[in-house]
JSON list of C-alpha atoms in Angstrom, two decimals:
[
{"chain": "A", "resi": 1, "resn": "MET", "atom": "CA", "xyz": [0.00, 0.00, 0.00]},
{"chain": "A", "resi": 2, "resn": "GLU", "atom": "CA", "xyz": [2.87, 2.35, 0.77]},
{"chain": "A", "resi": 3, "resn": "THR", "atom": "CA", "xyz": [4.24, 1.92, -2.76]},
{"chain": "A", "resi": 4, "resn": "LEU", "atom": "CA", "xyz": [0.87, 2.87, -4.21]},
{"chain": "A", "resi": 5, "resn": "LEU", "atom": "CA", "xyz": [0.67, 5.97, -2.01]},
{"chain": "A", "resi": 6, "resn": "GLU", "atom": "CA", "xyz": [4.20, 6.92, -3.01]},
{"chain": "A", "resi": 7, "resn": "PHE", "atom": "CA", "xyz": [3.36, 6.58, -6.72]},
{"chain": "A", "resi": 8, "resn": "ASP", "atom": "CA", "xyz": [0.13, 8.51, -6.20]},
{"chain": "A", "resi": 9, "resn": "GLY", "atom": "CA", "xyz": [2.08, 11.20, -4.36]},
{"chain": "A", "resi": 10, "resn": "ARG", "atom": "CA", "xyz": [4.52, 11.66, -7.24]},
{"chain": "A", "resi": 11, "resn": "ILE", "atom": "CA", "xyz": [1.62, 12.17, -9.66]},
{"chain": "A", "resi": 12, "resn": "VAL", "atom": "CA", "xyz": [-0.09, 14.67, -7.35]},
{"chain": "A", "resi": 13, "resn": "VAL", "atom": "CA", "xyz": [3.12, 16.66, -6.81]},
{"chain": "A", "resi": 14, "resn": "TRP", "atom": "CA", "xyz": [3.74, 16.73, -10.59]},
{"chain": "A", "resi": 15, "resn": "LEU", "atom": "CA", "xyz": [0.18, 17.92, -11.29]},
{"chain": "A", "resi": 16, "resn": "ASN", "atom": "CA", "xyz": [0.39, 20.46, -8.48]},
{"chain": "A", "resi": 17, "resn": "GLY", "atom": "CA", "xyz": [3.50, 21.98, -10.04]},
{"chain": "A", "resi": 18, "resn": "GLY", "atom": "CA", "xyz": [1.33, 23.52, -12.75]},
{"chain": "A", "resi": 19, "resn": "ILE", "atom": "CA", "xyz": [-0.85, 25.59, -10.40]},
{"chain": "A", "resi": 20, "resn": "GLY", "atom": "CA", "xyz": [-0.51, 29.29, -11.06]},
{"chain": "A", "resi": 21, "resn": "ARG", "atom": "CA", "xyz": [1.05, 28.98, -14.52]},
{"chain": "A", "resi": 22, "resn": "PHE", "atom": "CA", "xyz": [-2.13, 29.23, -16.57]},
{"chain": "A", "resi": 23, "resn": "ALA", "atom": "CA", "xyz": [-5.06, 31.11, -15.02]},
{"chain": "A", "resi": 24, "resn": "GLY", "atom": "CA", "xyz": [-7.58, 29.65, -17.47]},
{"chain": "A", "resi": 25, "resn": "LEU", "atom": "CA", "xyz": [-6.47, 26.11, -16.74]},
{"chain": "A", "resi": 26, "resn": "ASP", "atom": "CA", "xyz": [-6.56, 26.80, -12.99]},
{"chain": "A", "resi": 27, "resn": "TRP", "atom": "CA", "xyz": [-10.13, 28.07, -13.33]},
{"chain": "A", "resi": 28, "resn": "ALA", "atom": "CA", "xyz": [-11.20, 25.02, -15.37]},
{"chain": "A", "resi": 29, "resn": "ALA", "atom": "CA", "xyz": [-9.57, 22.66, -12.86]},
{"chain": "A", "resi": 30, "resn": "TYR", "atom": "CA", "xyz": [-11.18, 24.53, -9.97]},
{"chain": "A", "resi": 31, "resn": "LEU", "atom": "CA", "xyz": [-14.58, 24.09, -11.59]},
{"chain": "A", "resi": 32, "resn": "ALA", "atom": "CA", "xyz": [-14.08, 20.46, -12.63]},
{"chain": "A", "resi": 33, "resn": "VAL", "atom": "CA", "xyz": [-12.80, 19.18, -9.28]},
{"chain": "A", "resi": 34, "resn": "SER", "atom": "CA", "xyz": [-15.07, 21.22, -7.04]},
{"chain": "A", "resi": 35, "resn": "ASP", "atom": "CA", "xyz": [-17.06, 19.12, -4.58]},
{"chain": "A", "resi": 36, "resn": "TYR", "atom": "CA", "xyz": [-20.20, 20.89, -5.72]},
{"chain": "A", "resi": 37, "resn": "PHE", "atom": "CA", "xyz": [-19.90, 21.20, -9.51]},
{"chain": "A", "resi": 38, "resn": "VAL", "atom": "CA", "xyz": [-20.34, 17.55, -10.51]},
{"chain": "A", "resi": 39, "resn": "PRO", "atom": "CA", "xyz": [-23.27, 16.78, -8.17]},
{"chain": "A", "resi": 40, "resn": "LEU", "atom": "CA", "xyz": [-25.05, 20.02, -9.07]},
{"chain": "A", "resi": 41, "resn": "ALA", "atom": "CA", "xyz": [-24.45, 19.53, -12.80]},
{"chain": "A", "resi": 42, "resn": "MET", "atom": "CA", "xyz": [-25.88, 16.01, -12.58]},
{"chain": "A", "resi": 43, "resn": "CYS", "atom": "CA", "xyz": [-28.91, 17.21, -10.62]},
{"chain": "A", "resi": 44, "resn": "PHE", "atom": "CA", "xyz": [-29.63, 20.02, -13.07]},
{"chain": "A", "resi": 45, "resn": "TRP", "atom": "CA", "xyz": [-29.21, 17.59, -15.96]},
{"chain": "A", "resi": 46, "resn": "MET", "atom": "CA", "xyz": [-31.72, 15.23, -14.32]},
{"chain": "A", "resi": 47, "resn": "LEU", "atom": "CA", "xyz": [-34.12, 18.12, -13.68]},
{"chain": "A", "resi": 48, "resn": "GLY", "atom": "CA", "xyz": [-33.98, 19.07, -17.35]},
{"chain": "A", "resi": 49, "resn": "LEU", "atom": "CA", "xyz": [-34.42, 15.46, -18.40]},
{"chain": "A", "resi": 50, "resn": "TRP", "atom": "CA", "xyz": [-37.52, 15.19, -16.20]},
{"chain": "A", "resi": 51, "resn": "PHE", "atom": "CA", "xyz": [-39.33, 17.77, -18.33]},
{"chain": "A", "resi": 52, "resn": "PHE", "atom": "CA", "xyz": [-37.79, 16.89, -21.72]},
{"chain": "A", "resi": 53, "resn": "GLY", "atom": "CA", "xyz": [-39.53, 14.73, -24.29]},
{"chain": "A", "resi": 54, "resn": "LYS", "atom": "CA", "xyz": [-41.28, 15.01, -27.64]},
{"chain": "A", "resi": 55, "resn": "ASP", "atom": "CA", "xyz": [-44.39, 13.29, -26.35]},
{"chain": "A", "resi": 56, "resn": "CYS", "atom": "CA", "xyz": [-45.87, 11.91, -23.16]},
{"chain": "A", "resi": 57, "resn": "GLN", "atom": "CA", "xyz": [-44.35, 8.47, -23.72]},
{"chain": "A", "resi": 58, "resn": "GLU", "atom": "CA", "xyz": [-40.81, 9.82, -24.09]},
{"chain": "A", "resi": 59, "resn": "ARG", "atom": "CA", "xyz": [-41.23, 12.06, -21.03]},
{"chain": "A", "resi": 60, "resn": "GLY", "atom": "CA", "xyz": [-42.43, 9.01, -19.09]},
{"chain": "A", "resi": 61, "resn": "ARG", "atom": "CA", "xyz": [-39.29, 7.07, -20.04]},
{"chain": "A", "resi": 62, "resn": "ASN", "atom": "CA", "xyz": [-37.12, 10.04, -19.08]},
{"chain": "A", "resi": 63, "resn": "GLN", "atom": "CA", "xyz": [-38.88, 10.39, -15.74]},
{"chain": "A", "resi": 64, "resn": "LYS", "atom": "CA", "xyz": [-38.34, 6.69, -14.99]},
{"chain": "A", "resi": 65, "resn": "ALA", "atom": "CA", "xyz": [-34.65, 7.16, -15.80]},
{"chain": "A", "resi": 66, "resn": "VAL", "atom": "CA", "xyz": [-34.46, 10.16, -13.46]},
{"chain": "A", "resi": 67, "resn": "LEU", "atom": "CA", "xyz": [-36.12, 8.17, -10.67]},
{"chain": "A", "resi": 68, "resn": "ALA", "atom": "CA", "xyz": [-33.66, 5.30, -11.22]},
{"chain": "A", "resi": 69, "resn": "ALA", "atom": "CA", "xyz": [-30.78, 7.79, -11.10]},
{"chain": "A", "resi": 70, "resn": "ALA", "atom": "CA", "xyz": [-32.13, 9.32, -7.87]},
{"chain": "A", "resi": 71, "resn": "ILE", "atom": "CA", "xyz": [-32.32, 5.88, -6.26]},
{"chain": "A", "resi": 72, "resn": "ALA", "atom": "CA", "xyz": [-28.80, 5.11, -7.51]},
{"chain": "A", "resi": 73, "resn": "LEU", "atom": "CA", "xyz": [-27.63, 8.41, -5.99]},
{"chain": "A", "resi": 74, "resn": "GLY", "atom": "CA", "xyz": [-29.02, 7.33, -2.63]},
{"chain": "A", "resi": 75, "resn": "PHE", "atom": "CA", "xyz": [-27.19, 4.01, -2.80]},
{"chain": "A", "resi": 76, "resn": "ALA", "atom": "CA", "xyz": [-23.98, 5.72, -3.95]},
{"chain": "A", "resi": 77, "resn": "ASN", "atom": "CA", "xyz": [-24.11, 8.13, -1.02]},
{"chain": "A", "resi": 78, "resn": "LEU", "atom": "CA", "xyz": [-24.75, 5.22, 1.35]},
{"chain": "A", "resi": 79, "resn": "ALA", "atom": "CA", "xyz": [-21.75, 3.37, -0.10]},
{"chain": "A", "resi": 80, "resn": "VAL", "atom": "CA", "xyz": [-19.56, 6.47, 0.31]},
{"chain": "A", "resi": 81, "resn": "LEU", "atom": "CA", "xyz": [-20.72, 6.86, 3.91]},
{"chain": "A", "resi": 82, "resn": "LEU", "atom": "CA", "xyz": [-20.02, 3.23, 4.79]},
{"chain": "A", "resi": 83, "resn": "LEU", "atom": "CA", "xyz": [-16.66, 3.14, 3.02]},
{"chain": "A", "resi": 84, "resn": "ASP", "atom": "CA", "xyz": [-15.61, 6.40, 4.68]},
{"chain": "A", "resi": 85, "resn": "GLN", "atom": "CA", "xyz": [-16.33, 4.79, 8.05]},
{"chain": "A", "resi": 86, "resn": "ALA", "atom": "CA", "xyz": [-14.34, 1.65, 7.19]},
{"chain": "A", "resi": 87, "resn": "ILE", "atom": "CA", "xyz": [-11.43, 3.07, 5.17]},
{"chain": "A", "resi": 88, "resn": "PHE", "atom": "CA", "xyz": [-9.85, 6.45, 5.69]},
{"chain": "A", "resi": 89, "resn": "ARG", "atom": "CA", "xyz": [-7.44, 7.66, 3.06]},
{"chain": "A", "resi": 90, "resn": "GLY", "atom": "CA", "xyz": [-5.88, 11.00, 3.88]},
{"chain": "A", "resi": 91, "resn": "ARG", "atom": "CA", "xyz": [-5.79, 13.85, 1.41]},
{"chain": "A", "resi": 92, "resn": "PRO", "atom": "CA", "xyz": [-2.54, 14.44, -0.50]},
{"chain": "A", "resi": 93, "resn": "PHE", "atom": "CA", "xyz": [-2.05, 17.91, 1.01]},
{"chain": "A", "resi": 94, "resn": "THR", "atom": "CA", "xyz": [-1.64, 16.29, 4.44]},
{"chain": "A", "resi": 95, "resn": "ARG", "atom": "CA", "xyz": [1.40, 14.32, 3.23]},
{"chain": "A", "resi": 96, "resn": "PHE", "atom": "CA", "xyz": [2.95, 16.76, 0.76]},
{"chain": "A", "resi": 97, "resn": "ASP", "atom": "CA", "xyz": [3.56, 20.49, 0.62]},
{"chain": "A", "resi": 98, "resn": "LEU", "atom": "CA", "xyz": [1.01, 21.41, -2.06]},
{"chain": "A", "resi": 99, "resn": "ALA", "atom": "CA", "xyz": [-0.59, 24.59, -3.32]},
{"chain": "A", "resi": 100, "resn": "THR", "atom": "CA", "xyz": [-4.37, 24.36, -3.26]},
{"chain": "A", "resi": 101, "resn": "LEU", "atom": "CA", "xyz": [-6.97, 26.03, -5.45]},
{"chain": "A", "resi": 102, "resn": "PHE", "atom": "CA", "xyz": [-9.71, 25.89, -2.84]},
{"chain": "A", "resi": 103, "resn": "TYR", "atom": "CA", "xyz": [-10.41, 24.78, 0.73]},
{"chain": "A", "resi": 104, "resn": "GLU", "atom": "CA", "xyz": [-8.75, 21.70, 2.19]},
{"chain": "A", "resi": 105, "resn": "PRO", "atom": "CA", "xyz": [-11.44, 19.08, 2.87]},
{"chain": "A", "resi": 106, "resn": "THR", "atom": "CA", "xyz": [-11.05, 16.93, 5.97]},
{"chain": "A", "resi": 107, "resn": "ASP", "atom": "CA", "xyz": [-13.01, 13.88, 4.83]},
{"chain": "A", "resi": 108, "resn": "SER", "atom": "CA", "xyz": [-11.49, 10.78, 3.29]},
{"chain": "A", "resi": 109, "resn": "SER", "atom": "CA", "xyz": [-10.19, 11.14, -0.25]},
{"chain": "A", "resi": 110, "resn": "PHE", "atom": "CA", "xyz": [-11.52, 7.70, -1.18]},
{"chain": "A", "resi": 111, "resn": "PRO", "atom": "CA", "xyz": [-14.16, 7.21, -2.33]},
{"chain": "A", "resi": 112, "resn": "ALA", "atom": "CA", "xyz": [-14.75, 10.63, -3.84]},
{"chain": "A", "resi": 113, "resn": "ASN", "atom": "CA", "xyz": [-18.37, 11.74, -3.58]},
{"chain": "A", "resi": 114, "resn": "PRO", "atom": "CA", "xyz": [-18.44, 13.55, -6.97]},
{"chain": "A", "resi": 115, "resn": "ALA", "atom": "CA", "xyz": [-17.11, 10.40, -8.64]},
{"chain": "A", "resi": 116, "resn": "ALA", "atom": "CA", "xyz": [-19.74, 8.27, -6.90]},
{"chain": "A", "resi": 117, "resn": "VAL", "atom": "CA", "xyz": [-22.49, 10.68, -7.99]},
{"chain": "A", "resi": 118, "resn": "ALA", "atom": "CA", "xyz": [-21.31, 10.69, -11.60]},
{"chain": "A", "resi": 119, "resn": "PHE", "atom": "CA", "xyz": [-21.03, 6.88, -11.63]},
{"chain": "A", "resi": 120, "resn": "ALA", "atom": "CA", "xyz": [-24.50, 6.44, -10.11]},
{"chain": "A", "resi": 121, "resn": "VAL", "atom": "CA", "xyz": [-26.16, 8.79, -12.60]},
{"chain": "A", "resi": 122, "resn": "ALA", "atom": "CA", "xyz": [-24.27, 7.38, -15.58]},
{"chain": "A", "resi": 123, "resn": "THR", "atom": "CA", "xyz": [-25.13, 3.77, -14.78]},
{"chain": "A", "resi": 124, "resn": "ALA", "atom": "CA", "xyz": [-28.77, 4.28, -13.75]}
]
């Protein structure tokens, strides 16, 4: 496990070396890795899908898909909660001297909630 964390650390330090060089890239990264962007984007996408459809039948299919995605979101959040209780993986900034683009979260870095949300919605 230590070898994996060491390898992961080298990648994070390399990626972190680019912070501050390109403001546009920093902004895009800030948006893409925000804890709120992915879940909100998925929720707004599902809200739009709920009302979208050429006819009543298509809207009905879309609404069933949104309900399935909402149920999958619940299970994904439950899985994240249970895994966070069982396995704690510290954030890279606690082990390395890194520049950060936003706040330093204190929860476990694995599993990532935005990744779980995206996976749940994509597979529902």
